[in-house]
């Protein structure tokens, strides 16, 4: 390895999202000289056009149900509730600006040099930075690529009229009629959000059921609950074309239907954000899944160039990028050999209405992996709704390897599913058994206690 003094920095990070900022700060804490380059906004997708604004909008949409539920508990509102889009949008903008400032102060406090510039790889140790004052070259012993993902919109007649998930948060006016194309996290979440805020909402998905890869029972249950809440779900169809109309857009579907809407969101996936990054010139290419190949040390084909987060194979989740950043720094700057990340027990949530929380294996994946499994599930109307009058139901489910009694999967659809599954994820990660769950005393009365009172076997 060359002498570090040959380079201006020990580490240069390209991309100041969650993973990039964590890597820069933690490397600087080891005494390394670190710089980070960002040409857009501090905090990356999560803070600016992802998890944070999405969750704030999800909170806003939940109030619709809360106002209806309150009547059964004796609350009388002075009149029909009304929603002001501009207030939500502008308060969200203010909160994100606050978070941007926090990220900048964290970097400054860690002694990381921040370049507000577009970065491009020049060679294995050199990056060209293009900013408002022209181009400069910076050298580093190691370079981390942390540029994340970018929304992808399919090409079809009129696709230029569709918005992507980066654009949907800051609409000038609230759409009375809203359409989402897609069947993943983002599509399902935004269909729930705009439905809850008061839009007539349609979700279009080319396959038979959304959320591919999730537990089948969870998918079916969520579908039924979203339809109960008024989301119009159109499966086994696609958009043929979008045409501007007198008042909005006419969306022609492959099944012959035509929907008149005000806004079309194409939530059709994200791809590695590598445009003009300079990978080709260095001989770095993507694999068949569109990701940058790395080894167990997060090194690309060029050992001095590392990659993490949404650029590499794995769950495209903020906590995963943070964990990978910590691993990377431990390996390259802390002289330690950390335990490899266990990607099989990473919990996740989908903030549709009702929420989904899940960790470990789906029932279908467990059947493929183990000789025999046991499934425990319950489907009930939450205590809150005995007075609210809402017909919303909750699903909870445990998947157990029969040979070892280890709980290998836990799933929930219902209020605060993400909050509850975070705790359950510790148990699944630790390899606890169904007997451990059974011996745990519940907190009564809560919905969460169902996870430790599931005694009746649903199926094998």
GROMACS .gro file of C-alpha atoms in nm:
model
  460
    1UNK     CA    1   0.000   0.000   0.000
    2UNK     CA    2   0.129   0.346  -0.087
    3UNK     CA    3   0.223   0.592   0.184
    4UNK     CA    4  -0.085   0.785   0.294
    5UNK     CA    5   0.112   1.108   0.276
    6UNK     CA    6   0.112   1.078  -0.103
    7UNK     CA    7  -0.253   1.184  -0.101
    8UNK     CA    8  -0.440   1.491   0.020
    9UNK     CA    9  -0.696   1.282   0.207
   10UNK     CA   10  -0.706   0.939   0.363
   11UNK     CA   11  -1.070   0.907   0.257
   12UNK     CA   12  -1.288   1.091   0.009
   13UNK     CA   13  -1.660   1.007   0.013
   14UNK     CA   14  -1.878   1.081  -0.288
   15UNK     CA   15  -2.234   1.138  -0.173
   16UNK     CA   16  -2.354   1.291   0.153
   17UNK     CA   17  -2.650   1.066   0.217
   18UNK     CA   18  -2.697   0.855   0.528
   19UNK     CA   19  -2.425   0.601   0.443
   20UNK     CA   20  -2.177   0.855   0.309
   21UNK     CA   21  -2.206   1.091   0.605
   22UNK     CA   22  -2.177   0.804   0.854
   23UNK     CA   23  -1.865   0.669   0.680
   24UNK     CA   24  -1.705   1.014   0.671
   25UNK     CA   25  -1.777   1.094   1.036
   26UNK     CA   26  -1.669   0.757   1.172
   27UNK     CA   27  -1.350   0.751   0.963
   28UNK     CA   28  -1.264   1.101   1.084
   29UNK     CA   29  -1.313   0.982   1.442
   30UNK     CA   30  -1.027   0.733   1.392
   31UNK     CA   31  -0.793   1.020   1.307
   32UNK     CA   32  -0.819   0.991   0.930
   33UNK     CA   33  -0.822   1.303   0.715
   34UNK     CA   34  -1.160   1.292   0.541
   35UNK     CA   35  -1.349   1.487   0.277
   36UNK     CA   36  -1.697   1.443   0.135
   37UNK     CA   37  -1.846   1.571  -0.191
   38UNK     CA   38  -2.215   1.642  -0.252
   39UNK     CA   39  -2.374   1.839  -0.536
   40UNK     CA   40  -2.738   1.824  -0.431
   41UNK     CA   41  -2.849   1.813  -0.067
   42UNK     CA   42  -2.707   1.690   0.262
   43UNK     CA   43  -2.881   1.383   0.401
   44UNK     CA   44  -2.945   1.217   0.066
   45UNK     CA   45  -3.268   1.054  -0.044
   46UNK     CA   46  -3.386   0.957   0.304
   47UNK     CA   47  -3.383   1.305   0.452
   48UNK     CA   48  -3.489   1.502   0.146
   49UNK     CA   49  -3.713   1.291  -0.078
   50UNK     CA   50  -3.752   0.961   0.103
   51UNK     CA   51  -3.809   0.822   0.451
   52UNK     CA   52  -3.842   1.150   0.642
   53UNK     CA   53  -4.091   1.345   0.427
   54UNK     CA   54  -4.277   1.024   0.345
   55UNK     CA   55  -4.328   0.945   0.714
   56UNK     CA   56  -4.438   1.302   0.786
   57UNK     CA   57  -4.695   1.277   0.506
   58UNK     CA   58  -4.804   0.938   0.638
   59UNK     CA   59  -4.865   1.093   0.981
   60UNK     CA   60  -5.073   1.363   0.811
   61UNK     CA   61  -5.282   1.107   0.626
   62UNK     CA   62  -5.355   0.909   0.944
   63UNK     CA   63  -5.540   1.206   1.093
   64UNK     CA   64  -5.824   1.144   0.850
   65UNK     CA   65  -5.905   0.815   1.023
   66UNK     CA   66  -5.832   0.959   1.367
   67UNK     CA   67  -6.096   1.229   1.328
   68UNK     CA   68  -6.352   0.967   1.229
   69UNK     CA   69  -6.248   0.736   1.514
   70UNK     CA   70  -6.275   1.013   1.775
   71UNK     CA   71  -6.654   1.035   1.753
   72UNK     CA   72  -6.701   0.693   1.913
   73UNK     CA   73  -6.499   0.815   2.212
   74UNK     CA   74  -6.722   1.117   2.268
   75UNK     CA   75  -6.526   1.383   2.080
   76UNK     CA   76  -6.733   1.629   1.878
   77UNK     CA   77  -6.536   1.835   1.628
   78UNK     CA   78  -6.666   2.189   1.563
   79UNK     CA   79  -6.723   2.104   1.198
   80UNK     CA   80  -6.603   1.886   0.915
   81UNK     CA   81  -6.224   1.866   0.913
   82UNK     CA   82  -6.047   2.025   0.618
   83UNK     CA   83  -5.696   1.968   0.488
   84UNK     CA   84  -5.454   2.237   0.366
   85UNK     CA   85  -5.184   2.090   0.143
   86UNK     CA   86  -4.966   2.403   0.147
   87UNK     CA   87  -4.933   2.392   0.526
   88UNK     CA   88  -4.814   2.031   0.524
   89UNK     CA   89  -4.581   2.086   0.227
   90UNK     CA   90  -4.422   2.402   0.362
   91UNK     CA   91  -4.382   2.271   0.717
   92UNK     CA   92  -4.212   1.967   0.567
   93UNK     CA   93  -3.975   2.192   0.371
   94UNK     CA   94  -3.882   2.378   0.689
   95UNK     CA   95  -3.813   2.053   0.875
   96UNK     CA   96  -3.588   1.923   0.599
   97UNK     CA   97  -3.391   2.247   0.594
   98UNK     CA   98  -3.338   2.201   0.967
   99UNK     CA   99  -3.212   1.847   0.912
  100UNK     CA  100  -2.982   1.963   0.631
  101UNK     CA  101  -2.825   2.203   0.878
  102UNK     CA  102  -2.781   1.927   1.136
  103UNK     CA  103  -2.595   1.712   0.882
  104UNK     CA  104  -2.366   2.003   0.794
  105UNK     CA  105  -2.290   2.068   1.160
  106UNK     CA  106  -2.220   1.698   1.220
  107UNK     CA  107  -1.967   1.694   0.938
  108UNK     CA  108  -1.805   2.017   1.055
  109UNK     CA  109  -1.793   1.890   1.413
  110UNK     CA  110  -1.619   1.575   1.298
  111UNK     CA  111  -1.357   1.773   1.108
  112UNK     CA  112  -1.471   1.650   0.765
  113UNK     CA  113  -1.406   1.881   0.468
  114UNK     CA  114  -1.724   1.936   0.268
  115UNK     CA  115  -1.708   2.005  -0.105
  116UNK     CA  116  -2.031   2.136  -0.255
  117UNK     CA  117  -1.947   1.997  -0.595
  118UNK     CA  118  -2.017   1.726  -0.850
  119UNK     CA  119  -1.760   1.448  -0.819
  120UNK     CA  120  -1.624   1.229  -1.096
  121UNK     CA  121  -1.362   0.956  -1.073
  122UNK     CA  122  -1.046   1.045  -1.267
  123UNK     CA  123  -0.832   0.749  -1.163
  124UNK     CA  124  -0.800   0.504  -0.875
  125UNK     CA  125  -0.702   0.780  -0.630
  126UNK     CA  126  -0.817   1.104  -0.795
  127UNK     CA  127  -1.156   1.273  -0.812
  128UNK     CA  128  -1.248   1.575  -1.022
  129UNK     CA  129  -1.480   1.815  -0.838
  130UNK     CA  130  -1.695   2.048  -1.048
  131UNK     CA  131  -1.844   2.340  -0.857
  132UNK     CA  132  -1.942   2.700  -0.906
  133UNK     CA  133  -1.576   2.803  -0.914
  134UNK     CA  134  -1.473   2.553  -1.181
  135UNK     CA  135  -1.299   2.217  -1.164
  136UNK     CA  136  -1.040   2.099  -0.915
  137UNK     CA  137  -0.873   1.762  -0.859
  138UNK     CA  138  -0.848   1.598  -0.518
  139UNK     CA  139  -0.654   1.283  -0.431
  140UNK     CA  140  -0.731   1.024  -0.164
  141UNK     CA  141  -0.591   0.694  -0.046
  142UNK     CA  142  -0.943   0.549  -0.054
  143UNK     CA  143  -1.260   0.667  -0.225
  144UNK     CA  144  -1.608   0.562  -0.115
  145UNK     CA  145  -1.896   0.568  -0.362
  146UNK     CA  146  -2.216   0.645  -0.171
  147UNK     CA  147  -2.434   0.812  -0.433
  148UNK     CA  148  -2.742   0.599  -0.366
  149UNK     CA  149  -3.027   0.537  -0.609
  150UNK     CA  150  -3.232   0.749  -0.845
  151UNK     CA  151  -3.595   0.703  -0.957
  152UNK     CA  152  -3.653   0.525  -1.285
  153UNK     CA  153  -3.955   0.592  -1.508
  154UNK     CA  154  -4.039   0.347  -1.790
  155UNK     CA  155  -4.071   0.475  -2.144
  156UNK     CA  156  -4.424   0.477  -2.287
  157UNK     CA  157  -4.630   0.734  -2.482
  158UNK     CA  158  -4.686   1.030  -2.252
  159UNK     CA  159  -4.444   0.912  -1.981
  160UNK     CA  160  -4.306   1.266  -1.968
  161UNK     CA  161  -4.628   1.364  -1.790
  162UNK     CA  162  -4.557   1.126  -1.500
  163UNK     CA  163  -4.375   1.248  -1.189
  164UNK     CA  164  -4.118   1.044  -0.999
  165UNK     CA  165  -4.091   1.004  -0.623
  166UNK     CA  166  -3.840   1.291  -0.598
  167UNK     CA  167  -4.099   1.532  -0.736
  168UNK     CA  168  -4.416   1.422  -0.561
  169UNK     CA  169  -4.359   1.594  -0.226
  170UNK     CA  170  -4.371   1.954  -0.350
  171UNK     CA  171  -4.676   1.975  -0.574
  172UNK     CA  172  -4.811   2.329  -0.618
  173UNK     CA  173  -5.168   2.214  -0.564
  174UNK     CA  174  -5.321   1.908  -0.404
  175UNK     CA  175  -5.450   1.651  -0.657
  176UNK     CA  176  -5.814   1.559  -0.616
  177UNK     CA  177  -5.749   1.255  -0.838
  178UNK     CA  178  -5.421   1.069  -0.793
  179UNK     CA  179  -5.274   0.769  -0.974
  180UNK     CA  180  -4.969   0.560  -0.884
  181UNK     CA  181  -4.795   0.320  -1.120
  182UNK     CA  182  -4.599   0.046  -0.942
  183UNK     CA  183  -4.623  -0.224  -0.679
  184UNK     CA  184  -4.331  -0.172  -0.441
  185UNK     CA  185  -4.284   0.016  -0.113
  186UNK     CA  186  -4.313   0.363  -0.265
  187UNK     CA  187  -4.620   0.292  -0.477
  188UNK     CA  188  -4.812   0.129  -0.193
  189UNK     CA  189  -4.714   0.398   0.057
  190UNK     CA  190  -4.808   0.693  -0.163
  191UNK     CA  191  -5.139   0.540  -0.266
  192UNK     CA  192  -5.226   0.517   0.104
  193UNK     CA  193  -5.096   0.865   0.179
  194UNK     CA  194  -5.289   1.049  -0.091
  195UNK     CA  195  -5.600   0.841  -0.025
  196UNK     CA  196  -5.577   0.937   0.342
  197UNK     CA  197  -5.527   1.304   0.258
  198UNK     CA  198  -5.845   1.299   0.052
  199UNK     CA  199  -5.757   1.216  -0.309
  200UNK     CA  200  -5.951   0.971  -0.520
  201UNK     CA  201  -5.660   0.729  -0.552
  202UNK     CA  202  -5.575   0.457  -0.802
  203UNK     CA  203  -5.284   0.213  -0.796
  204UNK     CA  204  -5.188   0.040  -1.122
  205UNK     CA  205  -4.969  -0.271  -1.108
  206UNK     CA  206  -4.880  -0.508  -1.391
  207UNK     CA  207  -4.882  -0.826  -1.178
  208UNK     CA  208  -5.151  -0.998  -0.975
  209UNK     CA  209  -5.058  -0.850  -0.634
  210UNK     CA  210  -4.825  -0.579  -0.503
  211UNK     CA  211  -4.525  -0.608  -0.264
  212UNK     CA  212  -4.354  -0.897  -0.438
  213UNK     CA  213  -4.119  -1.081  -0.201
  214UNK     CA  214  -4.325  -1.011   0.111
  215UNK     CA  215  -4.516  -1.283   0.291
  216UNK     CA  216  -4.818  -1.383   0.079
  217UNK     CA  217  -5.064  -1.364   0.368
  218UNK     CA  218  -4.935  -1.016   0.451
  219UNK     CA  219  -4.977  -0.907   0.089
  220UNK     CA  220  -5.333  -1.038   0.066
  221UNK     CA  221  -5.434  -0.892   0.403
  222UNK     CA  222  -5.286  -0.551   0.318
  223UNK     CA  223  -5.466  -0.553  -0.016
  224UNK     CA  224  -5.801  -0.612   0.152
  225UNK     CA  225  -5.742  -0.342   0.414
  226UNK     CA  226  -5.633  -0.081   0.158
  227UNK     CA  227  -5.941  -0.153  -0.050
  228UNK     CA  228  -6.152  -0.118   0.265
  229UNK     CA  229  -6.001   0.229   0.312
  230UNK     CA  230  -6.096   0.329  -0.042
  231UNK     CA  231  -5.782   0.282  -0.253
  232UNK     CA  232  -5.875   0.168  -0.605
  233UNK     CA  233  -5.641  -0.119  -0.689
  234UNK     CA  234  -5.594  -0.224  -1.053
  235UNK     CA  235  -5.387  -0.543  -1.088
  236UNK     CA  236  -5.273  -0.732  -1.399
  237UNK     CA  237  -5.274  -0.413  -1.603
  238UNK     CA  238  -5.037  -0.134  -1.700
  239UNK     CA  239  -5.034   0.216  -1.844
  240UNK     CA  240  -5.055   0.214  -2.223
  241UNK     CA  241  -5.032   0.592  -2.263
  242UNK     CA  242  -5.097   0.924  -2.089
  243UNK     CA  243  -5.269   1.205  -2.275
  244UNK     CA  244  -5.327   1.560  -2.148
  245UNK     CA  245  -5.696   1.634  -2.109
  246UNK     CA  246  -5.904   1.945  -2.054
  247UNK     CA  247  -5.876   1.899  -1.679
  248UNK     CA  248  -5.577   1.681  -1.593
  249UNK     CA  249  -5.469   1.367  -1.774
  250UNK     CA  250  -5.640   1.073  -1.943
  251UNK     CA  251  -5.454   0.756  -1.849
  252UNK     CA  252  -5.521   0.469  -2.089
  253UNK     CA  253  -5.466   0.124  -1.939
  254UNK     CA  254  -5.379  -0.198  -2.120
  255UNK     CA  255  -5.711  -0.350  -2.005
  256UNK     CA  256  -5.902  -0.083  -2.199
  257UNK     CA  257  -5.996   0.140  -1.905
  258UNK     CA  258  -5.934   0.515  -1.916
  259UNK     CA  259  -5.886   0.702  -1.588
  260UNK     CA  260  -5.905   1.081  -1.555
  261UNK     CA  261  -5.657   1.206  -1.294
  262UNK     CA  262  -5.471   1.520  -1.191
  263UNK     CA  263  -5.132   1.364  -1.110
  264UNK     CA  264  -4.954   1.045  -1.216
  265UNK     CA  265  -4.671   0.914  -0.996
  266UNK     CA  266  -4.441   0.658  -1.157
  267UNK     CA  267  -4.315   0.461  -0.855
  268UNK     CA  268  -4.150   0.201  -1.073
  269UNK     CA  269  -3.821   0.147  -0.895
  270UNK     CA  270  -3.481   0.304  -0.851
  271UNK     CA  271  -3.149   0.243  -1.018
  272UNK     CA  272  -2.792   0.300  -0.903
  273UNK     CA  273  -2.712   0.671  -0.927
  274UNK     CA  274  -2.393   0.648  -1.131
  275UNK     CA  275  -2.451   0.899  -1.411
  276UNK     CA  276  -2.126   1.083  -1.492
  277UNK     CA  277  -1.952   0.917  -1.201
  278UNK     CA  278  -1.670   0.796  -1.426
  279UNK     CA  279  -1.697   0.424  -1.358
  280UNK     CA  280  -1.649   0.319  -1.720
  281UNK     CA  281  -1.319   0.501  -1.760
  282UNK     CA  282  -1.182   0.306  -1.462
  283UNK     CA  283  -1.310  -0.026  -1.592
  284UNK     CA  284  -1.582  -0.056  -1.327
  285UNK     CA  285  -1.911  -0.201  -1.451
  286UNK     CA  286  -2.245  -0.301  -1.302
  287UNK     CA  287  -2.358  -0.659  -1.248
  288UNK     CA  288  -2.672  -0.817  -1.395
  289UNK     CA  289  -2.888  -0.657  -1.125
  290UNK     CA  290  -2.758  -0.306  -1.197
  291UNK     CA  291  -2.541  -0.291  -0.886
  292UNK     CA  292  -2.168  -0.233  -0.835
  293UNK     CA  293  -1.994  -0.563  -0.748
  294UNK     CA  294  -1.787  -0.557  -0.428
  295UNK     CA  295  -1.603  -0.806  -0.206
  296UNK     CA  296  -1.644  -0.863   0.169
  297UNK     CA  297  -1.431  -0.551   0.232
  298UNK     CA  298  -1.666  -0.330   0.025
  299UNK     CA  299  -1.393  -0.301  -0.239
  300UNK     CA  300  -1.480  -0.278  -0.607
  301UNK     CA  301  -1.256  -0.423  -0.879
  302UNK     CA  302  -1.027  -0.130  -0.790
  303UNK     CA  303  -0.928  -0.193  -0.424
  304UNK     CA  304  -0.893   0.180  -0.353
  305UNK     CA  305  -1.252   0.246  -0.464
  306UNK     CA  306  -1.522   0.124  -0.222
  307UNK     CA  307  -1.901   0.124  -0.247
  308UNK     CA  308  -2.196   0.089  -0.009
  309UNK     CA  309  -2.567   0.143   0.035
  310UNK     CA  310  -2.807   0.141  -0.259
  311UNK     CA  311  -2.518   0.109  -0.505
  312UNK     CA  312  -2.450  -0.251  -0.397
  313UNK     CA  313  -2.659  -0.566  -0.367
  314UNK     CA  314  -2.877  -0.573  -0.057
  315UNK     CA  315  -3.188  -0.414   0.091
  316UNK     CA  316  -3.222  -0.050  -0.018
  317UNK     CA  317  -3.280   0.078   0.335
  318UNK     CA  318  -3.122   0.367   0.525
  319UNK     CA  319  -3.027   0.159   0.833
  320UNK     CA  320  -2.853  -0.089   0.603
  321UNK     CA  321  -2.640   0.187   0.451
  322UNK     CA  322  -2.555   0.309   0.802
  323UNK     CA  323  -2.456  -0.040   0.914
  324UNK     CA  324  -2.246  -0.093   0.602
  325UNK     CA  325  -2.070   0.238   0.659
  326UNK     CA  326  -1.975   0.130   1.011
  327UNK     CA  327  -1.847  -0.203   0.879
  328UNK     CA  328  -1.645  -0.032   0.607
  329UNK     CA  329  -1.479   0.205   0.852
  330UNK     CA  330  -1.402  -0.077   1.096
  331UNK     CA  331  -1.235  -0.276   0.819
  332UNK     CA  332  -1.033   0.002   0.658
  333UNK     CA  333  -0.965   0.253   0.935
  334UNK     CA  334  -1.011   0.083   1.273
  335UNK     CA  335  -0.801  -0.228   1.204
  336UNK     CA  336  -1.078  -0.458   1.326
  337UNK     CA  337  -1.255  -0.749   1.163
  338UNK     CA  338  -1.624  -0.697   1.239
  339UNK     CA  339  -1.884  -0.971   1.230
  340UNK     CA  340  -2.041  -0.975   0.881
  341UNK     CA  341  -2.382  -0.814   0.859
  342UNK     CA  342  -2.671  -1.058   0.888
  343UNK     CA  343  -2.887  -0.950   0.597
  344UNK     CA  344  -3.140  -1.228   0.667
  345UNK     CA  345  -3.277  -1.065   0.984
  346UNK     CA  346  -3.303  -0.703   0.874
  347UNK     CA  347  -3.644  -0.567   0.974
  348UNK     CA  348  -3.839  -0.333   0.751
  349UNK     CA  349  -4.166  -0.143   0.747
  350UNK     CA  350  -4.400  -0.026   0.476
  351UNK     CA  351  -4.584   0.290   0.580
  352UNK     CA  352  -4.902   0.216   0.395
  353UNK     CA  353  -5.233   0.228   0.583
  354UNK     CA  354  -5.239   0.012   0.782
  355UNK     CA  355  -4.862  -0.020   0.832
  356UNK     CA  356  -4.664  -0.335   0.761
  357UNK     CA  357  -4.373  -0.449   0.978
  358UNK     CA  358  -4.169  -0.759   0.900
  359UNK     CA  359  -3.846  -0.935   0.996
  360UNK     CA  360  -3.692  -1.263   0.887
  361UNK     CA  361  -3.842  -1.515   0.649
  362UNK     CA  362  -4.182  -1.513   0.487
  363UNK     CA  363  -4.387  -1.829   0.521
  364UNK     CA  364  -4.307  -1.915   0.159
  365UNK     CA  365  -3.930  -1.867   0.203
  366UNK     CA  366  -3.934  -2.069   0.525
  367UNK     CA  367  -4.106  -2.361   0.351
  368UNK     CA  368  -3.826  -2.363   0.093
  369UNK     CA  369  -3.549  -2.348   0.354
  370UNK     CA  370  -3.673  -2.585   0.626
  371UNK     CA  371  -3.813  -2.939   0.618
  372UNK     CA  372  -4.103  -2.855   0.850
  373UNK     CA  373  -4.235  -2.524   0.978
  374UNK     CA  374  -4.514  -2.411   1.208
  375UNK     CA  375  -4.718  -2.098   1.145
  376UNK     CA  376  -4.902  -1.907   1.418
  377UNK     CA  377  -5.124  -1.618   1.314
  378UNK     CA  378  -5.406  -1.405   1.439
  379UNK     CA  379  -5.638  -1.162   1.263
  380UNK     CA  380  -5.842  -0.936   1.491
  381UNK     CA  381  -6.014  -0.602   1.530
  382UNK     CA  382  -5.804  -0.390   1.764
  383UNK     CA  383  -5.948  -0.288   2.101
  384UNK     CA  384  -5.947   0.078   1.994
  385UNK     CA  385  -6.198   0.003   1.722
  386UNK     CA  386  -6.456  -0.151   1.956
  387UNK     CA  387  -6.558   0.211   2.022
  388UNK     CA  388  -6.432   0.387   1.708
  389UNK     CA  389  -6.659   0.186   1.484
  390UNK     CA  390  -6.381   0.127   1.232
  391UNK     CA  391  -6.376  -0.216   1.071
  392UNK     CA  392  -5.996  -0.209   1.028
  393UNK     CA  393  -5.828  -0.534   1.127
  394UNK     CA  394  -5.478  -0.630   1.241
  395UNK     CA  395  -5.269  -0.929   1.135
  396UNK     CA  396  -4.986  -1.081   1.340
  397UNK     CA  397  -4.787  -1.386   1.240
  398UNK     CA  398  -4.492  -1.597   1.355
  399UNK     CA  399  -4.308  -1.850   1.138
  400UNK     CA  400  -4.118  -2.121   1.329
  401UNK     CA  401  -3.863  -2.383   1.223
  402UNK     CA  402  -4.021  -2.699   1.366
  403UNK     CA  403  -3.691  -2.884   1.419
  404UNK     CA  404  -3.530  -2.618   1.639
  405UNK     CA  405  -3.838  -2.420   1.758
  406UNK     CA  406  -3.655  -2.102   1.645
  407UNK     CA  407  -3.877  -1.814   1.531
  408UNK     CA  408  -3.746  -1.740   1.181
  409UNK     CA  409  -4.002  -1.481   1.076
  410UNK     CA  410  -4.239  -1.229   1.232
  411UNK     CA  411  -4.492  -1.021   1.042
  412UNK     CA  412  -4.754  -0.763   1.128
  413UNK     CA  413  -5.008  -0.545   0.948
  414UNK     CA  414  -5.172  -0.284   1.168
  415UNK     CA  415  -5.123   0.032   1.371
  416UNK     CA  416  -4.758   0.098   1.465
  417UNK     CA  417  -4.640  -0.224   1.301
  418UNK     CA  418  -4.294  -0.079   1.242
  419UNK     CA  419  -4.258   0.029   1.604
  420UNK     CA  420  -4.360  -0.315   1.731
  421UNK     CA  421  -4.155  -0.522   1.487
  422UNK     CA  422  -3.840  -0.329   1.579
  423UNK     CA  423  -3.852  -0.493   1.922
  424UNK     CA  424  -3.949  -0.832   1.783
  425UNK     CA  425  -3.653  -0.807   1.542
  426UNK     CA  426  -3.411  -0.825   1.836
  427UNK     CA  427  -3.563  -1.159   1.934
  428UNK     CA  428  -3.551  -1.295   1.579
  429UNK     CA  429  -3.193  -1.172   1.533
  430UNK     CA  430  -3.096  -1.340   1.862
  431UNK     CA  431  -3.244  -1.671   1.746
  432UNK     CA  432  -3.503  -1.701   2.022
  433UNK     CA  433  -3.745  -1.993   2.018
  434UNK     CA  434  -4.122  -2.003   2.017
  435UNK     CA  435  -4.094  -2.125   2.377
  436UNK     CA  436  -3.904  -1.805   2.462
  437UNK     CA  437  -4.189  -1.605   2.313
  438UNK     CA  438  -4.444  -1.814   2.504
  439UNK     CA  439  -4.262  -1.762   2.834
  440UNK     CA  440  -4.254  -1.385   2.790
  441UNK     CA  441  -4.522  -1.203   2.986
  442UNK     CA  442  -4.733  -0.971   2.774
  443UNK     CA  443  -4.825  -0.609   2.836
  444UNK     CA  444  -5.202  -0.587   2.872
  445UNK     CA  445  -5.403  -0.448   2.709
  446UNK     CA  446  -5.193  -0.393   2.394
  447UNK     CA  447  -5.200  -0.529   2.046
  448UNK     CA  448  -4.832  -0.620   2.072
  449UNK     CA  449  -4.901  -0.878   2.345
  450UNK     CA  450  -5.049  -1.103   2.077
  451UNK     CA  451  -4.693  -1.190   1.972
  452UNK     CA  452  -4.635  -1.364   2.306
  453UNK     CA  453  -4.981  -1.517   2.343
  454UNK     CA  454  -5.004  -1.699   2.010
  455UNK     CA  455  -5.055  -2.056   2.128
  456UNK     CA  456  -5.288  -2.212   1.870
  457UNK     CA  457  -5.112  -2.354   1.565
  458UNK     CA  458  -5.259  -2.211   1.245
  459UNK     CA  459  -5.094  -2.454   1.002
  460UNK     CA  460  -4.783  -2.654   0.930
   0.00000   0.00000   0.00000
